[in-house]
CSV table of C-alpha atoms in Angstrom, one decimal:
chain,number,residue,atom,x,y,z
A,969,UNK,CA,-0.5,0.0,0.0
A,970,UNK,CA,1.0,3.8,-1.1
A,971,UNK,CA,1.5,6.1,2.1
A,972,UNK,CA,0.8,9.6,1.2
A,973,UNK,CA,1.7,13.0,3.2
A,974,UNK,CA,-1.6,14.3,4.0
A,975,UNK,CA,-0.7,17.8,2.1
A,976,UNK,CA,0.1,15.6,-1.0
A,977,UNK,CA,-3.2,13.6,0.2
A,978,UNK,CA,-5.7,17.4,-1.2
A,979,UNK,CA,-2.1,18.3,-3.8
A,980,UNK,CA,-3.1,18.2,-7.9
A,981,UNK,CA,-0.5,15.4,-7.9
A,982,UNK,CA,-2.8,12.5,-5.7
A,983,UNK,CA,-4.9,11.8,-8.4
A,984,UNK,CA,-2.5,11.8,-10.6
A,985,UNK,CA,-0.2,9.0,-8.4
A,986,UNK,CA,-3.9,6.9,-7.3
A,987,UNK,CA,-4.8,6.3,-11.4
A,988,UNK,CA,-1.3,5.3,-12.4
A,989,UNK,CA,-2.0,3.1,-8.9
A,990,UNK,CA,-5.2,2.1,-9.7
A,991,UNK,CA,-4.0,1.0,-13.9
A,992,UNK,CA,-1.0,-1.1,-12.4
A,993,UNK,CA,-3.2,-2.5,-9.3
A,994,UNK,CA,-5.1,-3.4,-13.0
A,995,UNK,CA,-1.6,-5.1,-14.8
A,996,UNK,CA,-1.0,-7.0,-11.7
A,997,UNK,CA,-4.5,-8.5,-11.2
A,998,UNK,CA,-3.9,-9.8,-15.0
A,999,UNK,CA,-0.7,-11.5,-14.5
A,1000,UNK,CA,-1.7,-12.7,-11.0
A,1001,UNK,CA,-4.9,-14.4,-14.1
A,1002,UNK,CA,-2.5,-15.3,-16.4
A,1003,UNK,CA,0.5,-17.3,-13.8
A,1004,UNK,CA,-3.2,-19.1,-12.8
A,1005,UNK,CA,-4.2,-19.9,-16.0
A,1006,UNK,CA,-0.9,-21.6,-17.0
A,1007,UNK,CA,-1.1,-23.0,-14.3
A,1008,UNK,CA,-4.2,-24.3,-14.6
A,1009,UNK,CA,-2.9,-25.0,-18.9
A,1010,UNK,CA,-6.2,-23.5,-20.0
A,1011,UNK,CA,-5.4,-22.8,-23.7
A,1012,UNK,CA,-5.2,-19.4,-25.4
A,1013,UNK,CA,-8.9,-19.6,-27.1
A,1014,UNK,CA,-10.2,-20.2,-23.0
A,1015,UNK,CA,-7.7,-17.2,-22.0
A,1016,UNK,CA,-8.8,-14.9,-24.6
A,1017,UNK,CA,-12.2,-15.5,-23.8
A,1018,UNK,CA,-12.2,-14.3,-19.5
A,1019,UNK,CA,-9.7,-11.8,-20.5
A,1020,UNK,CA,-12.9,-10.8,-22.6
A,1021,UNK,CA,-14.7,-11.1,-19.7
A,1022,UNK,CA,-12.4,-9.4,-17.1
A,1023,UNK,CA,-12.7,-6.1,-19.5
A,1024,UNK,CA,-16.7,-6.6,-20.0
A,1025,UNK,CA,-17.1,-6.3,-16.3
A,1026,UNK,CA,-14.4,-3.4,-15.9
A,1027,UNK,CA,-16.2,-1.4,-18.6
A,1028,UNK,CA,-19.2,-2.3,-17.0
A,1029,UNK,CA,-18.1,-0.5,-13.9
A,1030,UNK,CA,-15.8,2.5,-15.5
A,1031,UNK,CA,-19.2,2.7,-17.7
A,1032,UNK,CA,-21.7,3.2,-14.5
A,1033,UNK,CA,-19.8,4.9,-12.3
A,1034,UNK,CA,-19.7,7.5,-15.1
A,1035,UNK,CA,-23.1,7.1,-15.1
A,1036,UNK,CA,-23.6,8.5,-11.6
A,1037,UNK,CA,-20.7,11.1,-12.0
A,1038,UNK,CA,-22.3,12.6,-14.6
A,1039,UNK,CA,-25.8,12.4,-13.2
A,1040,UNK,CA,-24.2,14.3,-10.3
A,1041,UNK,CA,-22.9,16.3,-12.0
A,1042,UNK,CA,-26.4,17.0,-13.6
A,1043,UNK,CA,-27.7,17.3,-10.9
A,1044,UNK,CA,-25.1,20.2,-9.5
A,1045,UNK,CA,-25.9,22.5,-12.6
A,1046,UNK,CA,-29.2,22.3,-12.1
A,1047,UNK,CA,-28.9,22.9,-8.3
A,1048,UNK,CA,-27.2,25.9,-9.2
A,1049,UNK,CA,-29.2,27.0,-11.9
A,1050,UNK,CA,-32.7,26.4,-9.7
A,1051,UNK,CA,-30.5,28.2,-6.6
A,1052,UNK,CA,-29.9,31.7,-9.1
A,1053,UNK,CA,-33.4,31.7,-10.3
A,1054,UNK,CA,-34.5,32.1,-6.7
A,1055,UNK,CA,-32.1,34.0,-5.4
A,1056,UNK,CA,-32.7,36.8,-8.5
A,1057,UNK,CA,-36.4,36.1,-6.8
A,1058,UNK,CA,-36.0,36.7,-3.2
A,1059,UNK,CA,-33.5,39.3,-3.7
A,1060,UNK,CA,-35.6,41.4,-5.6
A,1061,UNK,CA,-38.4,41.3,-3.0
A,1062,UNK,CA,-36.0,41.9,-0.3
A,1063,UNK,CA,-34.6,44.5,-2.3
A,1064,UNK,CA,-31.3,43.6,-2.4
A,1065,UNK,CA,-28.5,43.3,-4.9
A,1066,UNK,CA,-28.4,39.7,-7.5
A,1067,UNK,CA,-25.7,37.8,-5.7
A,1068,UNK,CA,-23.3,37.7,-7.8
A,1069,UNK,CA,-21.3,33.5,-7.7
A,1070,UNK,CA,-17.3,34.2,-7.9
A,1071,UNK,CA,-16.4,32.8,-11.4
A,1072,UNK,CA,-12.7,31.1,-9.4
A,1073,UNK,CA,-14.9,28.7,-7.6
A,1074,UNK,CA,-15.7,25.0,-8.9
A,1075,UNK,CA,-19.2,23.6,-9.7
A,1076,UNK,CA,-18.7,22.4,-6.3
A,1077,UNK,CA,-18.3,25.5,-4.8
A,1078,UNK,CA,-20.3,27.1,-6.0
A,1079,UNK,CA,-23.6,25.1,-5.8
A,1080,UNK,CA,-22.3,25.4,-2.0
A,1081,UNK,CA,-22.9,29.0,-1.9
A,1082,UNK,CA,-25.5,29.7,-3.6
A,1083,UNK,CA,-27.3,26.6,-1.6
A,1084,UNK,CA,-26.1,28.6,2.0
A,1085,UNK,CA,-26.5,32.2,0.9
A,1086,UNK,CA,-30.2,30.8,0.5
A,1087,UNK,CA,-30.0,29.7,3.2
A,1088,UNK,CA,-29.8,33.3,4.9
A,1089,UNK,CA,-32.0,35.5,1.8
A,1090,UNK,CA,-34.6,32.8,3.3
A,1091,UNK,CA,-34.6,33.0,6.4
A,1092,UNK,CA,-34.1,36.5,6.0
A,1093,UNK,CA,-37.8,36.4,4.5
A,1094,UNK,CA,-39.2,34.3,7.0
A,1095,UNK,CA,-37.5,36.6,9.7
A,1096,UNK,CA,-39.1,39.8,8.1
A,1097,UNK,CA,-42.9,38.2,7.3
A,1098,UNK,CA,-43.3,37.6,10.8
A,1099,UNK,CA,-41.6,41.5,12.1
A,1100,UNK,CA,-44.4,42.6,9.3
A,1101,UNK,CA,-47.3,40.5,10.7
A,1102,UNK,CA,-46.3,41.9,14.1
A,1103,UNK,CA,-46.0,45.1,13.1
A,1104,UNK,CA,-49.4,44.8,10.9
A,1105,UNK,CA,-50.9,43.8,14.0
A,1106,UNK,CA,-49.7,46.9,16.1
A,1107,UNK,CA,-50.7,48.9,13.2
A,1108,UNK,CA,-53.8,48.0,12.4
A,1109,UNK,CA,-55.3,47.5,16.0
A,1110,UNK,CA,-53.4,52.0,16.7
A,1111,UNK,CA,-55.8,52.8,13.4
A,1112,UNK,CA,-59.0,51.0,13.8
A,1113,UNK,CA,-58.6,53.1,17.5
A,1114,UNK,CA,-58.2,55.8,16.4
A,1115,UNK,CA,-60.3,55.4,12.6
A,1116,UNK,CA,-57.6,55.5,10.8
A,1117,UNK,CA,-56.2,54.2,7.2
A,1118,UNK,CA,-53.0,51.6,7.9
A,1119,UNK,CA,-49.9,51.6,6.8
A,1120,UNK,CA,-50.1,50.3,3.2
A,1121,UNK,CA,-47.8,47.6,2.6
A,1122,UNK,CA,-49.2,45.3,-0.5
A,1123,UNK,CA,-50.4,42.1,0.6
A,1124,UNK,CA,-48.3,38.9,-0.7
A,1125,UNK,CA,-45.6,41.2,-1.1
A,1126,UNK,CA,-41.7,41.2,1.0
A,1127,UNK,CA,-41.6,44.9,2.6
A,1128,UNK,CA,-38.2,46.2,1.8
A,1129,UNK,CA,-36.1,47.3,4.9
A,1130,UNK,CA,-37.2,51.6,4.4
A,1131,UNK,CA,-41.3,49.9,4.0
A,1132,UNK,CA,-40.3,48.6,7.9
A,1133,UNK,CA,-38.7,51.5,9.4
A,1134,UNK,CA,-41.8,53.8,8.0
A,1135,UNK,CA,-44.4,51.1,9.4
A,1136,UNK,CA,-42.4,51.6,12.1
A,1137,UNK,CA,-42.1,55.0,12.6
A,1138,UNK,CA,-46.4,55.2,11.3
A,1139,UNK,CA,-46.9,53.3,14.6
A,1140,UNK,CA,-45.2,55.1,16.6
A,1141,UNK,CA,-47.2,58.5,15.0
A,1142,UNK,CA,-50.0,56.8,16.1
A,1143,UNK,CA,-49.1,55.6,19.4
A,1144,UNK,CA,-48.8,59.1,20.7
A,1145,UNK,CA,-51.7,59.4,19.1
A,1146,UNK,CA,-53.7,57.8,20.7
A,1147,UNK,CA,-52.0,58.5,24.1
A,1148,UNK,CA,-52.9,62.2,23.5
A,1149,UNK,CA,-56.3,61.7,22.4
A,1150,UNK,CA,-56.9,59.3,25.4
A,1151,UNK,CA,-55.5,61.5,27.7
A,1152,UNK,CA,-57.8,64.5,26.7
A,1153,UNK,CA,-60.6,61.3,27.1
A,1154,UNK,CA,-59.9,60.6,30.3
A,1155,UNK,CA,-59.5,64.8,31.3
A,1156,UNK,CA,-63.7,64.7,29.1
A,1157,UNK,CA,-64.7,61.6,31.2
A,1158,UNK,CA,-63.9,62.9,34.7
A,1159,UNK,CA,-65.3,65.8,34.2
A,1160,UNK,CA,-68.5,64.9,32.5
A,1161,UNK,CA,-68.5,62.1,35.3
A,1162,UNK,CA,-68.4,65.3,37.6
A,1163,UNK,CA,-70.3,67.2,36.6
A,1164,UNK,CA,-73.4,64.3,36.6
A,1165,UNK,CA,-72.3,63.5,39.5
A,1166,UNK,CA,-72.9,67.3,40.6
A,1167,UNK,CA,-75.7,67.5,39.3
A,1168,UNK,CA,-77.2,64.6,40.8
A,1169,UNK,CA,-78.2,63.1,37.2
A,1170,UNK,CA,-78.0,60.2,35.3
A,1171,UNK,CA,-76.3,58.7,31.3
A,1172,UNK,CA,-79.2,59.3,29.1
A,1173,UNK,CA,-78.5,59.1,26.0
A,1174,UNK,CA,-75.7,56.6,24.4
A,1175,UNK,CA,-73.1,59.2,24.0
A,1176,UNK,CA,-73.0,60.5,27.7
A,1177,UNK,CA,-73.2,56.1,28.8
A,1178,UNK,CA,-70.0,56.0,26.2
A,1179,UNK,CA,-68.6,59.0,28.4
A,1180,UNK,CA,-68.4,57.6,31.5
A,1181,UNK,CA,-68.3,53.6,30.3
A,1182,UNK,CA,-65.5,51.7,32.3
A,1183,UNK,CA,-64.1,50.1,29.4
A,1184,UNK,CA,-61.9,52.5,27.3
A,1185,UNK,CA,-61.4,50.0,24.6
A,1186,UNK,CA,-65.6,50.5,24.4
A,1187,UNK,CA,-64.9,54.6,23.4
A,1188,UNK,CA,-63.7,54.8,19.2
A,1189,UNK,CA,-60.6,58.0,19.6
A,1190,UNK,CA,-62.0,59.8,16.7
A,1191,UNK,CA,-62.0,63.1,16.6
A,1192,UNK,CA,-65.3,63.4,15.4
A,1193,UNK,CA,-65.9,61.1,18.9
A,1194,UNK,CA,-63.7,63.6,20.7
A,1195,UNK,CA,-65.1,66.9,19.6
A,1196,UNK,CA,-69.0,65.2,20.8
A,1197,UNK,CA,-67.2,64.9,24.3
A,1198,UNK,CA,-66.1,68.4,24.3
A,1199,UNK,CA,-69.6,69.4,23.2
A,1200,UNK,CA,-71.2,67.6,25.6
A,1201,UNK,CA,-69.5,68.7,28.4
A,1202,UNK,CA,-69.8,72.2,28.2
A,1203,UNK,CA,-73.7,71.0,27.6
A,1204,UNK,CA,-73.4,69.6,30.7
A,1205,UNK,CA,-72.0,72.9,31.9
A,1206,UNK,CA,-74.1,75.1,30.9
A,1207,UNK,CA,-77.1,73.1,32.7
A,1208,UNK,CA,-75.4,72.6,35.6
A,1209,UNK,CA,-75.4,76.7,35.7
A,1210,UNK,CA,-78.7,76.7,34.9
A,1211,UNK,CA,-79.2,74.7,37.5
A,1212,UNK,CA,-76.8,76.4,39.5
A,1213,UNK,CA,-78.8,80.1,38.6
A,1214,UNK,CA,-82.1,78.7,39.9
A,1215,UNK,CA,-80.8,77.1,42.9
A,1216,UNK,CA,-79.1,80.6,43.6
A,1217,UNK,CA,-82.5,82.4,42.5
A,1218,UNK,CA,-84.6,80.5,44.6
A,1219,UNK,CA,-82.0,80.7,47.5
A,1220,UNK,CA,-82.1,84.5,47.1
A,1221,UNK,CA,-86.4,84.6,46.9
A,1222,UNK,CA,-86.1,82.5,50.4
A,1223,UNK,CA,-83.0,85.2,52.2
A,1224,UNK,CA,-85.9,87.3,50.6
A,1225,UNK,CA,-89.2,86.1,52.5
A,1226,UNK,CA,-87.2,85.1,55.7
A,1227,UNK,CA,-86.4,88.8,55.9
A,1228,UNK,CA,-90.0,89.8,55.1
A,1229,UNK,CA,-91.2,87.5,57.2
A,1230,UNK,CA,-89.1,87.5,60.2
A,1231,UNK,CA,-88.6,84.0,60.5
A,1232,UNK,CA,-86.1,83.5,63.2
A,1233,UNK,CA,-82.7,82.1,62.4
A,1234,UNK,CA,-82.5,78.6,64.0
A,1235,UNK,CA,-85.3,77.5,60.8
A,1236,UNK,CA,-82.2,79.5,58.8
A,1237,UNK,CA,-80.0,77.4,60.0
A,1238,UNK,CA,-82.3,73.9,60.1
A,1239,UNK,CA,-82.2,75.1,56.3
A,1240,UNK,CA,-78.6,75.9,55.4
A,1241,UNK,CA,-77.3,73.2,56.7
A,1242,UNK,CA,-76.8,71.1,52.9
A,1243,UNK,CA,-74.4,69.4,53.1
A,1244,UNK,CA,-73.3,66.0,50.8
A,1245,UNK,CA,-75.7,66.4,48.3
A,1246,UNK,CA,-76.3,67.1,44.6
A,1247,UNK,CA,-77.2,70.6,42.9
A,1248,UNK,CA,-81.3,69.3,41.9
A,1249,UNK,CA,-81.7,67.2,45.8
A,1250,UNK,CA,-80.1,70.6,47.5
A,1251,UNK,CA,-82.4,72.9,44.8
A,1252,UNK,CA,-85.5,70.8,45.7
A,1253,UNK,CA,-84.7,70.9,49.1
A,1254,UNK,CA,-85.0,74.5,48.8
A,1255,UNK,CA,-87.5,74.9,46.8
A,1256,UNK,CA,-89.5,73.1,49.8
A,1257,UNK,CA,-89.0,76.3,52.0
A,1258,UNK,CA,-89.6,78.0,49.2
A,1259,UNK,CA,-93.0,76.7,48.2
A,1260,UNK,CA,-93.6,76.7,52.9
A,1261,UNK,CA,-92.4,80.7,52.3
A,1262,UNK,CA,-95.0,81.5,49.6
A,1263,UNK,CA,-97.8,79.8,51.9
A,1264,UNK,CA,-97.1,81.7,54.5
A,1265,UNK,CA,-96.5,84.8,53.0
A,1266,UNK,CA,-100.7,84.7,52.0
A,1267,UNK,CA,-101.3,84.2,55.5
A,1268,UNK,CA,-99.0,87.3,56.7
A,1269,UNK,CA,-100.1,89.3,53.5
A,1270,UNK,CA,-100.8,92.9,54.7
A,1271,UNK,CA,-97.2,92.2,56.8
A,1272,UNK,CA,-95.3,91.4,53.9
A,1273,UNK,CA,-96.6,94.2,52.1
A,1274,UNK,CA,-95.6,96.8,54.4
A,1275,UNK,CA,-92.1,95.4,54.6
A,1276,UNK,CA,-91.7,95.6,51.3
A,1277,UNK,CA,-92.1,98.8,51.4
A,1278,UNK,CA,-89.4,99.3,54.1
A,1279,UNK,CA,-87.9,98.2,51.1
A,1280,UNK,CA,-89.6,99.9,48.5
A,1281,UNK,CA,-88.4,102.9,50.2
A,1282,UNK,CA,-84.7,101.9,51.2
A,1283,UNK,CA,-84.5,102.0,46.6
A,1284,UNK,CA,-86.1,105.3,46.3
A,1285,UNK,CA,-83.4,106.7,48.7
A,1286,UNK,CA,-81.0,105.0,46.6
A,1287,UNK,CA,-81.5,105.2,43.8
A,1288,UNK,CA,-83.0,109.4,44.2
A,1289,UNK,CA,-86.6,108.9,43.1
A,1290,UNK,CA,-87.9,112.1,44.0
A,1291,UNK,CA,-91.5,112.2,45.0
A,1292,UNK,CA,-93.3,112.3,42.0
A,1293,UNK,CA,-91.1,109.5,40.4
A,1294,UNK,CA,-92.5,106.8,43.7
A,1295,UNK,CA,-95.9,108.3,43.4
A,1296,UNK,CA,-96.1,106.4,40.1
A,1297,UNK,CA,-96.6,103.4,41.8
A,1298,UNK,CA,-99.8,103.9,42.3
A,1299,UNK,CA,-100.1,100.1,44.2
A,1300,UNK,CA,-97.8,102.1,47.5
A,1301,UNK,CA,-100.4,103.9,48.4
A,1302,UNK,CA,-103.2,101.5,48.2
A,1303,UNK,CA,-104.1,99.7,51.7
A,1304,UNK,CA,-106.5,97.1,50.0
A,1305,UNK,CA,-103.8,93.6,50.9
A,1306,UNK,CA,-104.7,91.1,48.1
A,1307,UNK,CA,-102.6,88.9,45.9
A,1308,UNK,CA,-102.5,90.9,43.2
A,1309,UNK,CA,-101.0,94.0,45.3
A,1310,UNK,CA,-98.1,91.5,46.6
A,1311,UNK,CA,-97.6,90.9,43.2
A,1312,UNK,CA,-97.6,93.6,42.2
A,1313,UNK,CA,-95.0,95.3,45.4
A,1314,UNK,CA,-93.0,92.1,43.8
A,1315,UNK,CA,-92.5,93.0,40.0
A,1316,UNK,CA,-91.8,96.4,41.6
A,1317,UNK,CA,-89.2,95.9,44.1
A,1318,UNK,CA,-87.5,93.6,41.5
A,1319,UNK,CA,-87.6,96.3,38.4
A,1320,UNK,CA,-85.8,98.9,41.6
A,1321,UNK,CA,-83.6,96.1,42.3
A,1322,UNK,CA,-82.1,95.6,38.9
A,1323,UNK,CA,-81.7,99.2,38.3
A,1324,UNK,CA,-79.6,100.2,41.1
A,1325,UNK,CA,-77.4,96.9,40.3
A,1326,UNK,CA,-77.4,98.6,36.8
A,1327,UNK,CA,-76.6,102.0,38.1
A,1328,UNK,CA,-74.8,101.2,41.4
A,1329,UNK,CA,-71.6,102.6,40.9
A,1330,UNK,CA,-72.5,105.2,39.7
A,1331,UNK,CA,-75.3,106.5,42.5
A,1332,UNK,CA,-72.9,105.6,45.4
A,1333,UNK,CA,-70.6,107.8,43.5
A,1334,UNK,CA,-73.3,110.9,43.6
A,1335,UNK,CA,-74.6,108.6,47.0
A,1336,UNK,CA,-70.3,109.7,48.5
A,1337,UNK,CA,-70.4,113.3,46.3
A,1338,UNK,CA,-74.2,113.6,48.8
A,1339,UNK,CA,-72.8,113.4,52.0
A,1340,UNK,CA,-69.8,115.3,51.1
A,1341,UNK,CA,-71.7,118.3,49.7
A,1342,UNK,CA,-73.6,117.8,52.1
A,1343,UNK,CA,-70.4,117.9,54.8
A,1344,UNK,CA,-69.0,121.2,52.5
A,1345,UNK,CA,-72.8,123.2,53.1
A,1346,UNK,CA,-72.2,123.1,56.8
A,1347,UNK,CA,-68.6,123.8,57.0
A,1348,UNK,CA,-69.7,127.1,54.5
A,1349,UNK,CA,-72.2,127.8,57.1
A,1350,UNK,CA,-69.2,127.8,59.7
A,1351,UNK,CA,-67.0,130.3,57.6
A,1352,UNK,CA,-69.9,133.0,57.0
A,1353,UNK,CA,-71.1,132.4,60.7
A,1354,UNK,CA,-69.8,136.0,62.8
A,1355,UNK,CA,-68.2,134.0,65.5
A,1356,UNK,CA,-66.1,132.2,63.6
A,1357,UNK,CA,-63.0,134.5,64.8
A,1358,UNK,CA,-63.9,133.6,68.4
A,1359,UNK,CA,-62.9,129.7,68.4
A,1360,UNK,CA,-59.1,128.8,69.7
A,1361,UNK,CA,-57.3,125.7,69.6
A,1362,UNK,CA,-57.2,126.1,65.8
A,1363,UNK,CA,-60.5,125.2,65.0
A,1364,UNK,CA,-61.0,127.0,62.3
A,1365,UNK,CA,-57.4,126.4,60.8
A,1366,UNK,CA,-58.9,123.1,60.1
A,1367,UNK,CA,-62.2,123.7,59.3
A,1368,UNK,CA,-61.2,125.7,56.5
A,1369,UNK,CA,-58.6,122.8,55.1
A,1370,UNK,CA,-61.1,120.2,55.1
A,1371,UNK,CA,-63.6,122.8,53.6
A,1372,UNK,CA,-60.6,122.9,51.0
A,1373,UNK,CA,-60.2,119.3,50.9
A,1374,UNK,CA,-64.1,118.2,50.4
A,1375,UNK,CA,-64.2,120.9,47.7
A,1376,UNK,CA,-62.2,119.9,45.8
A,1377,UNK,CA,-62.6,115.9,46.6
A,1378,UNK,CA,-66.3,117.3,44.9
A,1379,UNK,CA,-64.3,118.6,41.4
A,1380,UNK,CA,-62.9,115.5,41.2
A,1381,UNK,CA,-66.6,113.5,42.0
A,1382,UNK,CA,-68.1,115.7,39.3
A,1383,UNK,CA,-65.1,115.3,36.5
A,1384,UNK,CA,-66.0,111.2,37.2
A,1385,UNK,CA,-69.3,111.1,37.5
A,1386,UNK,CA,-69.7,113.3,34.4
A,1387,UNK,CA,-67.2,111.0,32.2
A,1388,UNK,CA,-69.4,108.0,33.3
A,1389,UNK,CA,-72.7,109.6,33.2
A,1390,UNK,CA,-71.8,110.2,29.4
A,1391,UNK,CA,-70.9,107.0,28.9
A,1392,UNK,CA,-73.5,105.3,30.1
A,1393,UNK,CA,-76.3,107.9,29.0
A,1394,UNK,CA,-74.6,106.6,25.2
A,1395,UNK,CA,-75.2,103.0,26.0
A,1396,UNK,CA,-78.4,103.1,27.5
A,1397,UNK,CA,-80.2,105.8,25.1
A,1398,UNK,CA,-81.8,107.6,27.6
A,1399,UNK,CA,-80.4,110.3,30.8
A,1400,UNK,CA,-80.0,109.4,33.8
A,1401,UNK,CA,-81.8,111.4,36.2
A,1402,UNK,CA,-80.8,112.7,40.0
A,1403,UNK,CA,-83.7,113.4,41.5
A,1404,UNK,CA,-85.7,114.3,38.1
A,1405,UNK,CA,-83.0,116.3,36.6
A,1406,UNK,CA,-79.6,115.7,35.4
A,1407,UNK,CA,-76.5,115.1,37.6
A,1408,UNK,CA,-74.7,118.2,36.5
A,1409,UNK,CA,-77.9,120.3,36.3
A,1410,UNK,CA,-78.5,118.6,39.8
A,1411,UNK,CA,-75.3,120.5,40.6
A,1412,UNK,CA,-75.5,123.6,39.2
A,1413,UNK,CA,-78.6,124.2,41.0
A,1414,UNK,CA,-77.0,123.3,44.7
A,1415,UNK,CA,-74.1,125.4,44.3
A,1416,UNK,CA,-77.0,128.5,42.9
A,1417,UNK,CA,-79.0,127.3,46.0
A,1418,UNK,CA,-75.6,127.4,48.1
A,1419,UNK,CA,-75.1,131.0,46.9
A,1420,UNK,CA,-78.8,132.2,46.8
A,1421,UNK,CA,-78.5,130.7,50.6
A,1422,UNK,CA,-75.3,133.1,51.7
A,1423,UNK,CA,-76.9,136.3,49.8
A,1424,UNK,CA,-80.0,135.8,51.5
A,1425,UNK,CA,-77.8,135.3,54.7
A,1426,UNK,CA,-75.7,138.0,54.3
A,1427,UNK,CA,-78.6,140.1,53.6
A,1428,UNK,CA,-80.2,139.0,56.8
A,1429,UNK,CA,-76.8,139.8,58.8
A,1430,UNK,CA,-76.8,143.2,57.1
A,1431,UNK,CA,-80.5,144.5,58.0
A,1432,UNK,CA,-80.5,143.0,61.2
A,1433,UNK,CA,-77.2,145.1,61.3
A,1434,UNK,CA,-79.2,148.4,60.3
A,1435,UNK,CA,-81.8,147.7,63.4
A,1436,UNK,CA,-79.5,147.5,66.3
A,1437,UNK,CA,-77.9,150.6,65.7
A,1438,UNK,CA,-78.8,153.6,67.7
A,1439,UNK,CA,-78.5,156.4,65.1
A,1440,UNK,CA,-76.4,159.6,66.6
A,1441,UNK,CA,-76.2,163.2,66.1
A,1442,UNK,CA,-73.3,164.7,64.2
A,1443,UNK,CA,-71.5,167.3,66.5
A,1444,UNK,CA,-69.4,170.8,65.4
A,1445,UNK,CA,-66.0,170.7,66.4
A,1446,UNK,CA,-64.9,174.7,67.8
A,1447,UNK,CA,-63.5,177.2,65.9
A,1448,UNK,CA,-60.2,177.9,66.1
A,1449,UNK,CA,-56.7,175.8,67.2
A,1450,UNK,CA,-57.5,172.7,68.8
A,1451,UNK,CA,-57.2,173.3,73.1
A,1452,UNK,CA,-56.6,170.2,73.5
A,1453,UNK,CA,-53.4,169.2,74.8
A,1454,UNK,CA,-50.7,166.6,72.9
A,1455,UNK,CA,-49.8,164.1,76.0
A,1456,UNK,CA,-46.7,164.7,77.6
A,1457,UNK,CA,-45.4,160.7,76.5
A,1458,UNK,CA,-45.7,161.4,72.1
A,1459,UNK,CA,-44.6,164.3,70.8
A,1460,UNK,CA,-46.3,164.6,67.7
A,1461,UNK,CA,-44.0,164.8,64.5
A,1462,UNK,CA,-44.2,168.2,62.5
A,1463,UNK,CA,-43.1,168.6,58.6
A,1464,UNK,CA,-41.6,171.7,58.4
A,1465,UNK,CA,-40.4,173.2,54.8
A,1466,UNK,CA,-37.2,172.9,52.8
């Protein structure tokens, strides 16, 4: 047997040596056969027949091996063609460049290289399809909640890496949009629940039921649904405000009737101690109290009317009504105490309250002017008193300073009131009257009255002085030099001509 070095075993010369050894072995085998045949005495004709059999066996063996190797070569070439075709298709589907074979490789190496590359691309395809399936499932769920169109990838196609990244970005954007809408929805739902709870009412329609539903997934977070919830919240808040306004109005009526009917403090406190109930329930309780007071009011009709008249007088004073303006409300002077009379007084009371609230700032300023004017008139009278100089302790100086201060304040108030009243008259389209006159006319008349009063007082003092002073007849001086002597303690200065 031959013994070869390992390096030599895989060298190109090894196959040649091996082929030579096959030929040598064949020759040795024939020579051995020939020796056997010689020893047996087999004739030449029989030898030829046996050699022919050997040749046939060798040829059949080689032919069989050749056919098998050719079949193997064909299979490898077909495998190469199949792999190249599959690689081309996969590269196109995966949006990759077509794989190029290294021409320096043998057929077996090329086939193995293509097969390995095909397995890698097939794995990439499966991984990408699986990733696409997971991403599309997420995208579909998000888009279903938001009622928007999912990211489009043609059905049956293999997405490119760019499409995968775009799909991921689309999912990220939709997830952020869902988070924002869910936050808005949660806020709106909490506010709607609170509003319904405060009003003490249940959800009345499907939108309200969906809005307060515990299952967030049951509500589609579309812009239209979010807008509908926003509108619903605004509507509920308006209803709540209307309910609160009604409650306040009922409370105001109750408080007014408490004062009119002189309800004791214990009864008032018993009604006012209301906590932990809804607005509707609180309104019901106050309405019950109002109904009770209305019945009581009808029983004490005369006392109620007289009490309202007292309040009317107070408002007439605040609004500077003249006697003529007060007489326009004839029911005030009626003594037939009926429900109709009470109703008229209630209407007049409401009218006066509205009028006062509308002009409250101006009327308060006018009242301040009136108070200041009264103080100023008092100080003016003191200033005209001839006995004022007999005051001691700086009272006169204090009064003068106070009078100057009031005069300055009156001037300032008159200017401010003129601007306010002009603006009010422009907005309302009618004159603003104080005691039946325009304010500036009223002010001018007050100054004129003060002036006339001061003139009358001056004339009265002059006339009184003339009446109390006795008349004296003039005495003639004696002729000649004066006999009276100048006191010795003082020397008269006589001017001498130059």
